Coordinates of C-alpha atoms and ligand atoms in Angstrom, one line a residue:
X1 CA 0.0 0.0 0.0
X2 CA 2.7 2.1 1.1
X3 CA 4.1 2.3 -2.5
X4 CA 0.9 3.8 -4.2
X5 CA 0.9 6.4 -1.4
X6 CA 4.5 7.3 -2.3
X7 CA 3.6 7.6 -5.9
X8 CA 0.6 9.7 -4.7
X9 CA 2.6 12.1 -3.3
X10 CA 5.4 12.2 -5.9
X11 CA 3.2 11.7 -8.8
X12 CA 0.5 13.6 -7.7
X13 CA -1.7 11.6 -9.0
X14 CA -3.1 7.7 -9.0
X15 CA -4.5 5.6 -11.4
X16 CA -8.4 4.8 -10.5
X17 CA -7.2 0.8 -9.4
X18 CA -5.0 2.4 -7.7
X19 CA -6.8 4.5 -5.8
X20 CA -9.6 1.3 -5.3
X21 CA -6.7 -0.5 -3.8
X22 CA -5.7 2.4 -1.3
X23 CA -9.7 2.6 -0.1
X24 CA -10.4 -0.6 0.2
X25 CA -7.2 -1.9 1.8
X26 CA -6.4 1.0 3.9
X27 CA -5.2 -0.4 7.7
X28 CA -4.6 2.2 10.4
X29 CA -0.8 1.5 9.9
X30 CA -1.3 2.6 6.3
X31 CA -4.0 5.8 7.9
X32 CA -0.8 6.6 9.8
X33 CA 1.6 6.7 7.1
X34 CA -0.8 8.7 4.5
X35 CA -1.5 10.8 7.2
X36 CA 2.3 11.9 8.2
X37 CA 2.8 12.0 4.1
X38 CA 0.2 14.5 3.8
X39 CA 1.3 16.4 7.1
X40 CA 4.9 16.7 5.8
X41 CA 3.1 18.2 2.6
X42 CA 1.0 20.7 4.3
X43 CA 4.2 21.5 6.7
X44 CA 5.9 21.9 3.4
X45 CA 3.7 24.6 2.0
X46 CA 2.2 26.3 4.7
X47 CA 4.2 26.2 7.6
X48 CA 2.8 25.4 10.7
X49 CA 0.1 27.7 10.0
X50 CA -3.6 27.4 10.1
X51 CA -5.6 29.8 8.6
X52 CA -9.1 30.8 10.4
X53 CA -12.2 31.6 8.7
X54 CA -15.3 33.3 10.7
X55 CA -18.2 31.2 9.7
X56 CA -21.4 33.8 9.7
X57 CA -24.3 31.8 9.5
X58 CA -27.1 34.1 7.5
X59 CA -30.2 32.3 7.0
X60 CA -31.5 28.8 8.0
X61 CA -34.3 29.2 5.7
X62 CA -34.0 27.0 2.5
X63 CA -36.1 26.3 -0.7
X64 CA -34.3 22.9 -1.4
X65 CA -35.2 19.7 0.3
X66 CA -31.5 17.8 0.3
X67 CA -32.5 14.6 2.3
X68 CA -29.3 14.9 4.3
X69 CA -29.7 18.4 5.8
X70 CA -31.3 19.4 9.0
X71 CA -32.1 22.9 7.5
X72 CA -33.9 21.3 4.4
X73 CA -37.8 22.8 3.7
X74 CA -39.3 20.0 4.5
X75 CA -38.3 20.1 7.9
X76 CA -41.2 21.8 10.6
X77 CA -39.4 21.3 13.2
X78 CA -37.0 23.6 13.6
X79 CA -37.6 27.5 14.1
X80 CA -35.9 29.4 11.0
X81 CA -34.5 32.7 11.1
X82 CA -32.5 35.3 8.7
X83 CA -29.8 37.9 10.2
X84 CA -30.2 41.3 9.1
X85 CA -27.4 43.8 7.2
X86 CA -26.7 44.9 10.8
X87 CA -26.2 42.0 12.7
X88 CA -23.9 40.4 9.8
X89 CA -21.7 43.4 9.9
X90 CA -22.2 43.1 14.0
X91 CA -20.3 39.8 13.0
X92 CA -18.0 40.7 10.9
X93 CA -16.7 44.0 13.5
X94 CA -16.5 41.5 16.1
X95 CA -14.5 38.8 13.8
X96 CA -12.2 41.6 12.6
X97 CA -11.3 42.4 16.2
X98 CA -10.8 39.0 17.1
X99 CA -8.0 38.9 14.2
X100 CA -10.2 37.4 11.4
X101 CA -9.3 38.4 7.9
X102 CA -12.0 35.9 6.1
X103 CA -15.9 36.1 6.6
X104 CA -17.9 33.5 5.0
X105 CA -21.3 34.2 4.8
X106 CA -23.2 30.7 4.7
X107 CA -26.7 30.0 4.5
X108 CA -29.8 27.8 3.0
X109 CA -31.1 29.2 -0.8
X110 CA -33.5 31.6 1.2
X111 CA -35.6 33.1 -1.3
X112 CA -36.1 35.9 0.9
X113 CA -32.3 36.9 1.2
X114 CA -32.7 38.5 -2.4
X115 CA -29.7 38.8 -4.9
X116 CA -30.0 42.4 -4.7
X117 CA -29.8 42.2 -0.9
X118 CA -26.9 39.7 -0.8
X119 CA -25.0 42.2 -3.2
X120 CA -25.4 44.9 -1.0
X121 CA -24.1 43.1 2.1
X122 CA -21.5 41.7 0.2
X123 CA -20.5 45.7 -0.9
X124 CA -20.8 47.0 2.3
X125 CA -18.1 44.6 4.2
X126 CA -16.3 44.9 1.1
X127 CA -16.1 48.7 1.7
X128 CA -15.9 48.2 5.7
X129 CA -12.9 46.1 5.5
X130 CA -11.1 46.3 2.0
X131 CA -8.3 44.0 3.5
X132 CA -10.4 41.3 4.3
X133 CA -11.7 38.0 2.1
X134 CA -15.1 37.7 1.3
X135 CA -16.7 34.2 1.3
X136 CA -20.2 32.9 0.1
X137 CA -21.5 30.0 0.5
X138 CA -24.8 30.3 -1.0
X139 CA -25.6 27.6 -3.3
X140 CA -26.8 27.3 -6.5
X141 CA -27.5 30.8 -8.7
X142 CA -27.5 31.9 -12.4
X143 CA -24.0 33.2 -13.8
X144 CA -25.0 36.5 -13.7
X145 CA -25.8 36.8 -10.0
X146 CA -22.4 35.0 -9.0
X147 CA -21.0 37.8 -11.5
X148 CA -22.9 40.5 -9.9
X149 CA -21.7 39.3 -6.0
X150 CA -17.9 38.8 -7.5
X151 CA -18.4 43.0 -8.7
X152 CA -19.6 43.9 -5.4
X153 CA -16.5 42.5 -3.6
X154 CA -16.6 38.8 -3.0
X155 CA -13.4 37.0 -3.5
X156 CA -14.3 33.1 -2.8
X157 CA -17.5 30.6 -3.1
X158 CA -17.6 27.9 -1.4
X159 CA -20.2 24.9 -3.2
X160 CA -19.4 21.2 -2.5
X161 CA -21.1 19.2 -5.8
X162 CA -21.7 16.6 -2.7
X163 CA -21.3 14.2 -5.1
X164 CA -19.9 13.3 -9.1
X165 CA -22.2 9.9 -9.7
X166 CA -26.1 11.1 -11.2
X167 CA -27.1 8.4 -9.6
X168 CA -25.9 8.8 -6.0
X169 CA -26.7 12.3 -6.5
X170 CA -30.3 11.4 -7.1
X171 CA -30.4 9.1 -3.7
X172 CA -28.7 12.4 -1.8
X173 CA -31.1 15.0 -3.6
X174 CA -35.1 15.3 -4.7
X175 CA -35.8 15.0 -8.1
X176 CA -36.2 18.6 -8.8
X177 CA -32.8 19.1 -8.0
X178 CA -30.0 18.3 -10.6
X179 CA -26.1 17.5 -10.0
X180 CA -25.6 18.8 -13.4
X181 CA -26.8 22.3 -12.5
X182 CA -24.4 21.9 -9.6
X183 CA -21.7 21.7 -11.6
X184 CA -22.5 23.9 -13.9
X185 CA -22.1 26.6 -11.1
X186 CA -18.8 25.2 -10.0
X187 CA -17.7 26.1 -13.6
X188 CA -18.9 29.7 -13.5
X189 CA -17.8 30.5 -10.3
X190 CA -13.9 28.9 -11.7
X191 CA -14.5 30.9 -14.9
X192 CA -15.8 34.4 -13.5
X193 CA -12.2 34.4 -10.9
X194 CA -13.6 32.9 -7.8
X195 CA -11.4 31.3 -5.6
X196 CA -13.9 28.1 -5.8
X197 CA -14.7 25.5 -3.2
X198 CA -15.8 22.3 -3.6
X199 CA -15.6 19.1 -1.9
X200 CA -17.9 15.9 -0.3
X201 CA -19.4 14.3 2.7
X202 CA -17.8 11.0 3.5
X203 CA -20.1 8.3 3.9
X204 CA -23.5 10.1 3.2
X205 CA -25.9 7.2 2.0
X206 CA -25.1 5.1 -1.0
X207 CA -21.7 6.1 -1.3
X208 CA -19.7 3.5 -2.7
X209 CA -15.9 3.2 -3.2
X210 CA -16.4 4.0 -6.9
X211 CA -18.7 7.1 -6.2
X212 CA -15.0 8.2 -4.6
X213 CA -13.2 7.1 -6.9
X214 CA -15.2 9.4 -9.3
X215 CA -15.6 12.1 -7.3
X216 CA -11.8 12.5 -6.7
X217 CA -11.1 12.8 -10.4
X218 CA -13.6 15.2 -10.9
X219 CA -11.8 17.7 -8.6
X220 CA -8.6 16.2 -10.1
X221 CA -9.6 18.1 -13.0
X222 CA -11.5 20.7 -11.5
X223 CA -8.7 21.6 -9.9
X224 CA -11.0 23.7 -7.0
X225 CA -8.3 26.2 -4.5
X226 CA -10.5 25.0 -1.7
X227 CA -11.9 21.6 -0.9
X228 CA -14.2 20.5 1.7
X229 CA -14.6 17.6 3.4
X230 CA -16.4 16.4 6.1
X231 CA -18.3 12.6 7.8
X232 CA -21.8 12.4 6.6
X233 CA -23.7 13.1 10.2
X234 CA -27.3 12.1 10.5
X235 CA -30.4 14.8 11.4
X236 CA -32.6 13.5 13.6
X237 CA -36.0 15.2 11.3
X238 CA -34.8 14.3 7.9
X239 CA -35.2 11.2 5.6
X240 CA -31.5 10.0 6.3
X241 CA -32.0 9.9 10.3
X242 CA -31.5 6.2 10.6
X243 CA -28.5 6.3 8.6
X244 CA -24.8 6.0 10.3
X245 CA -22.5 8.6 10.0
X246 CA -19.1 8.1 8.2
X247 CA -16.0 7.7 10.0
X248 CA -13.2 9.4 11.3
X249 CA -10.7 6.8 9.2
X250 CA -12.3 7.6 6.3
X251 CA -12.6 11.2 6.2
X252 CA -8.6 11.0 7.5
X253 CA -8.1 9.1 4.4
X254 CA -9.6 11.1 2.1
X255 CA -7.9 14.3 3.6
X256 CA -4.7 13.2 3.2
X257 CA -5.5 12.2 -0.5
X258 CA -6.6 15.7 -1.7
X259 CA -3.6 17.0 0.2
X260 CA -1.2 14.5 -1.5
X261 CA -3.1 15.7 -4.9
X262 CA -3.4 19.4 -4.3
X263 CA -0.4 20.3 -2.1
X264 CA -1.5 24.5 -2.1
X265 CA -5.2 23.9 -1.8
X266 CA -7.2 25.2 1.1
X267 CA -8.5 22.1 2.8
X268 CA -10.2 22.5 6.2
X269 CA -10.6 20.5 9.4
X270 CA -14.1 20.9 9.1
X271 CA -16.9 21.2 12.0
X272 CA -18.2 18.1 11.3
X273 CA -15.0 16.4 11.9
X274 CA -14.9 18.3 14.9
X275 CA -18.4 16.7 16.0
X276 CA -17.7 13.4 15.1
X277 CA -14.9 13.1 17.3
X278 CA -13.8 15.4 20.2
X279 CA -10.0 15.4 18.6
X280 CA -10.9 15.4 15.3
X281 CA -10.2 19.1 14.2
X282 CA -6.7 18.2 15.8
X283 CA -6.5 14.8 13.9
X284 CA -7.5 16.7 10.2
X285 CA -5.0 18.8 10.6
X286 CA -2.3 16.4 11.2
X287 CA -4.1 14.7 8.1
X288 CA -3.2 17.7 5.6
X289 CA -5.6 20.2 6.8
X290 CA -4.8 23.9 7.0
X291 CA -7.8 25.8 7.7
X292 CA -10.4 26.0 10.3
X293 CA -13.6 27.8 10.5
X294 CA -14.8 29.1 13.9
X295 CA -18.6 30.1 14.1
X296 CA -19.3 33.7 14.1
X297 CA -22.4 33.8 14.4
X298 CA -24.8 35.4 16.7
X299 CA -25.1 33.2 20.0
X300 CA -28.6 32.8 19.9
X301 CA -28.9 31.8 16.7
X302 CA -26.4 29.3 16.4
X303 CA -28.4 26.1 17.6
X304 CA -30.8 26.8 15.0
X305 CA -28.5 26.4 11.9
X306 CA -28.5 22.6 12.7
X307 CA -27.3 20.6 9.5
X308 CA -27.0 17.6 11.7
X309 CA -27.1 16.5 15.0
X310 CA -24.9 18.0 17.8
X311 CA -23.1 20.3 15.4
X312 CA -20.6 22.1 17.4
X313 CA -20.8 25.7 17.8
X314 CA -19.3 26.6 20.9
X315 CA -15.5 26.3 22.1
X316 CA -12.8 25.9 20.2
X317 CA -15.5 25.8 17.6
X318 CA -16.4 29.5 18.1
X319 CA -14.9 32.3 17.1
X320 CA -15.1 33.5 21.3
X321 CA -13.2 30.8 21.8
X322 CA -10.0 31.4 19.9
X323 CA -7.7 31.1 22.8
X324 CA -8.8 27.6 23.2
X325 CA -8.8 27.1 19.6
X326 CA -4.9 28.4 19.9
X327 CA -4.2 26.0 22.6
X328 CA -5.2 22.9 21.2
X329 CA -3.2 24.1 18.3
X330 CA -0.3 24.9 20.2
X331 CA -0.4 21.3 21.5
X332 CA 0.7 19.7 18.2
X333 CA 2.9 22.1 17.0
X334 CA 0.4 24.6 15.3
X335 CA -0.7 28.3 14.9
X336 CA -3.5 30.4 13.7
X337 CA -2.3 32.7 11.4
X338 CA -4.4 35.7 11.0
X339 CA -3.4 36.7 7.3
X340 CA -6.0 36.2 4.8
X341 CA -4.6 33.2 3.2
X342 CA -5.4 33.2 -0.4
X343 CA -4.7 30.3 -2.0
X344 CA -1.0 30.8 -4.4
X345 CA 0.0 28.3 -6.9
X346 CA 3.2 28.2 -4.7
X347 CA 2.6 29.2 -0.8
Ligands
SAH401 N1 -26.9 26.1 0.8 C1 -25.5 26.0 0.7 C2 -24.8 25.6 2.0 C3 -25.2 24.2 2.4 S1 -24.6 23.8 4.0 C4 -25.2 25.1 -0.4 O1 -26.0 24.5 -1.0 O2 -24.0 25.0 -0.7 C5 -22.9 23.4 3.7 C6 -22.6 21.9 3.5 O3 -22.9 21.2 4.7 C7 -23.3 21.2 2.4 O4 -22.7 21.4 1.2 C8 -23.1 19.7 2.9 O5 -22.0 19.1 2.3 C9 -22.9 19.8 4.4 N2 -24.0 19.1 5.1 C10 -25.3 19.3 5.1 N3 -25.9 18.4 5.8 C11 -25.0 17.6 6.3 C12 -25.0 16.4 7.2 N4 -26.2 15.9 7.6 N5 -23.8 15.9 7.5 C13 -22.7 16.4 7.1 N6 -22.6 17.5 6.3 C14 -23.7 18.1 5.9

């Protein structure tokens, strides 16, 4: 196994049996070793640096009806809100005194949140704080709204196609949703500048080795400058309750692929790593991670922008809790860095 991981990392790339061969065979002496490769990668282009992003959680109301997601329409059960101008830009004065240099404004495809109302946030924080990074994560729009928010000052979108197979994409997804739209998007938002995002859940329902297999070529060649990754965690009032979530292992594994593959991408150690397992944010980054994303958001609202169960929102999860964050850090041989942290072809 150890061979194909060394070619990985050399090569940059794998041949799809190979790949099969390191997802089905991987032991937790071969986790280890990916994991260290992947480190030493990371270590190589970033320092021991980790880049924080203040996560502001905008709306929880949604039009879609994703079967995984706690914030989906079809859901009565939970009590939806939507932040105003002021209290995003609350956020974002609060982040930028904590030190943060990225806000990524994150939300469900809330009709009410209109283009025109997006843009004007988006134009105010980019007046406010013309050194910072502006992040959406907004899902699906025309090319001429994702052009109209890149004019008015965004930088980055963040849109994971959750996954390549049509197939698995229609066991994830409604039928009025389509994974072709999806990426469709992803290839506006690369071709209008965006620094783009993209990425998976591991282990969501259905997903089979190939699925991966396929899902890592497609950002092979999508070549995205962020990529997330996180377990598939079930929501307790959705279609997927029952189902189990994915595994540390498994997310660890795929980290350390993408890093392998994209040694200057932005990759974090992502919340629901964090929920999964109490070290886990920890354990991504010594995977290949080098970002984290504390929660911004206003207190009270937090518990309501539920994607899954238990999301963690508080701690070293929250942007109050930087020192913490810092600490635990500190404790494998990490820092936050405060600088914006673009991605470069060459950090
Ligand atoms: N509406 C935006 C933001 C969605 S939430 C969009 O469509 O992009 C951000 C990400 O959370 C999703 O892309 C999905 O990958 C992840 N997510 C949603 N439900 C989840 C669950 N139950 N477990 C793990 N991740 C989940």
């Amino acid at each position: 196994m150890k061979q194909w991981i060394d070619k990985l990392r050399q090569e940059r790339t794998l041949r799809p049996e190979e790949l099969r061969q390191l997802l089905t065979g991987c032991d937790a002496e071969t986790l280890r070793y990916i994991n260290k490769q992947a480190q030493e990668v990371a270590l190589r282009h970033f320092g021991n640096k980790i880049y924080i992003r203040g996560l502001i959680e905008v709306s929880n109301c949604c039009r879609n009806n994703c079967y995984y997601c706690g914030i989906r329409k079809g859901n009565p059960n939970i009590e939806r809100y939507r932040l105003s101008q002021e209290s995003i830009l609350d956020c974002c004065r609060q982040g930028y005194e904590s030190g943060f240099r990225t806000f990524v404004l994150q939300g469900g495809e809330d009709t009410a949140l209109t283009d025109e109302r997006i843009e004007m946030t988006v134009a105010r924080i980019r007046q406010d704080y013309p050194d910072c990074a502006i992040t959406l994560s907004l899902g699906e729009k025309s090319r001429e709204v994702y052009e109209r928010f890149f004019r008015a000052g965004a930088n980055r979108y963040l849109l994971r196609h959750e996954t390549y197979n049509e197939s698995h994409y229609r066991q994830l997804h409604p039928a009025e949703m389509s994974g072709k739209q999806r990426l469709q998007c992803l290839a506006d938002l690369k071709d209008i500048g965006y620094q783009t995002g993209t990425g998976i859940m591991v282990g969501s329902p259905g997903q089979t080795v190939e699925h991966i297999i396929e899902d890592i070529r497609f950002i092979e060649k999508l070549r995205p400058e962020m990529i997330g990754i996180g377990p598939f965690l079930p929501h307790h009032d959705t279609p997927f309750a029952q189902y189990p979530s994915g595994t540390v292992e498994r997310t660890l594994l795929l980290l350390s692929i993408f890093r392998l593959m994209h040694p200057s991408a932005l990759i974090p150690a992502t919340t629901a790593l964090a929920t999964l397992a109490p070290d886990g944010r920890e354990r991504g980054i010594l995977a290949g991670a080098n970002v984290v994303m504390p929660n911004l958001s206003p207190r009270e609202e937090r518990k309501k922008y539920e994607l899954y169960n238990d999301k963690a929102s508080l701690g070293a999860e929250s942007a109050e809790g930087l020192d913490a964050l810092q600490k635990q850090l500190n404790a494998i041989g990490y820092e936050i860095s405060t600088e914006r942290g673009d991605f470069k072809c060459n950090p």
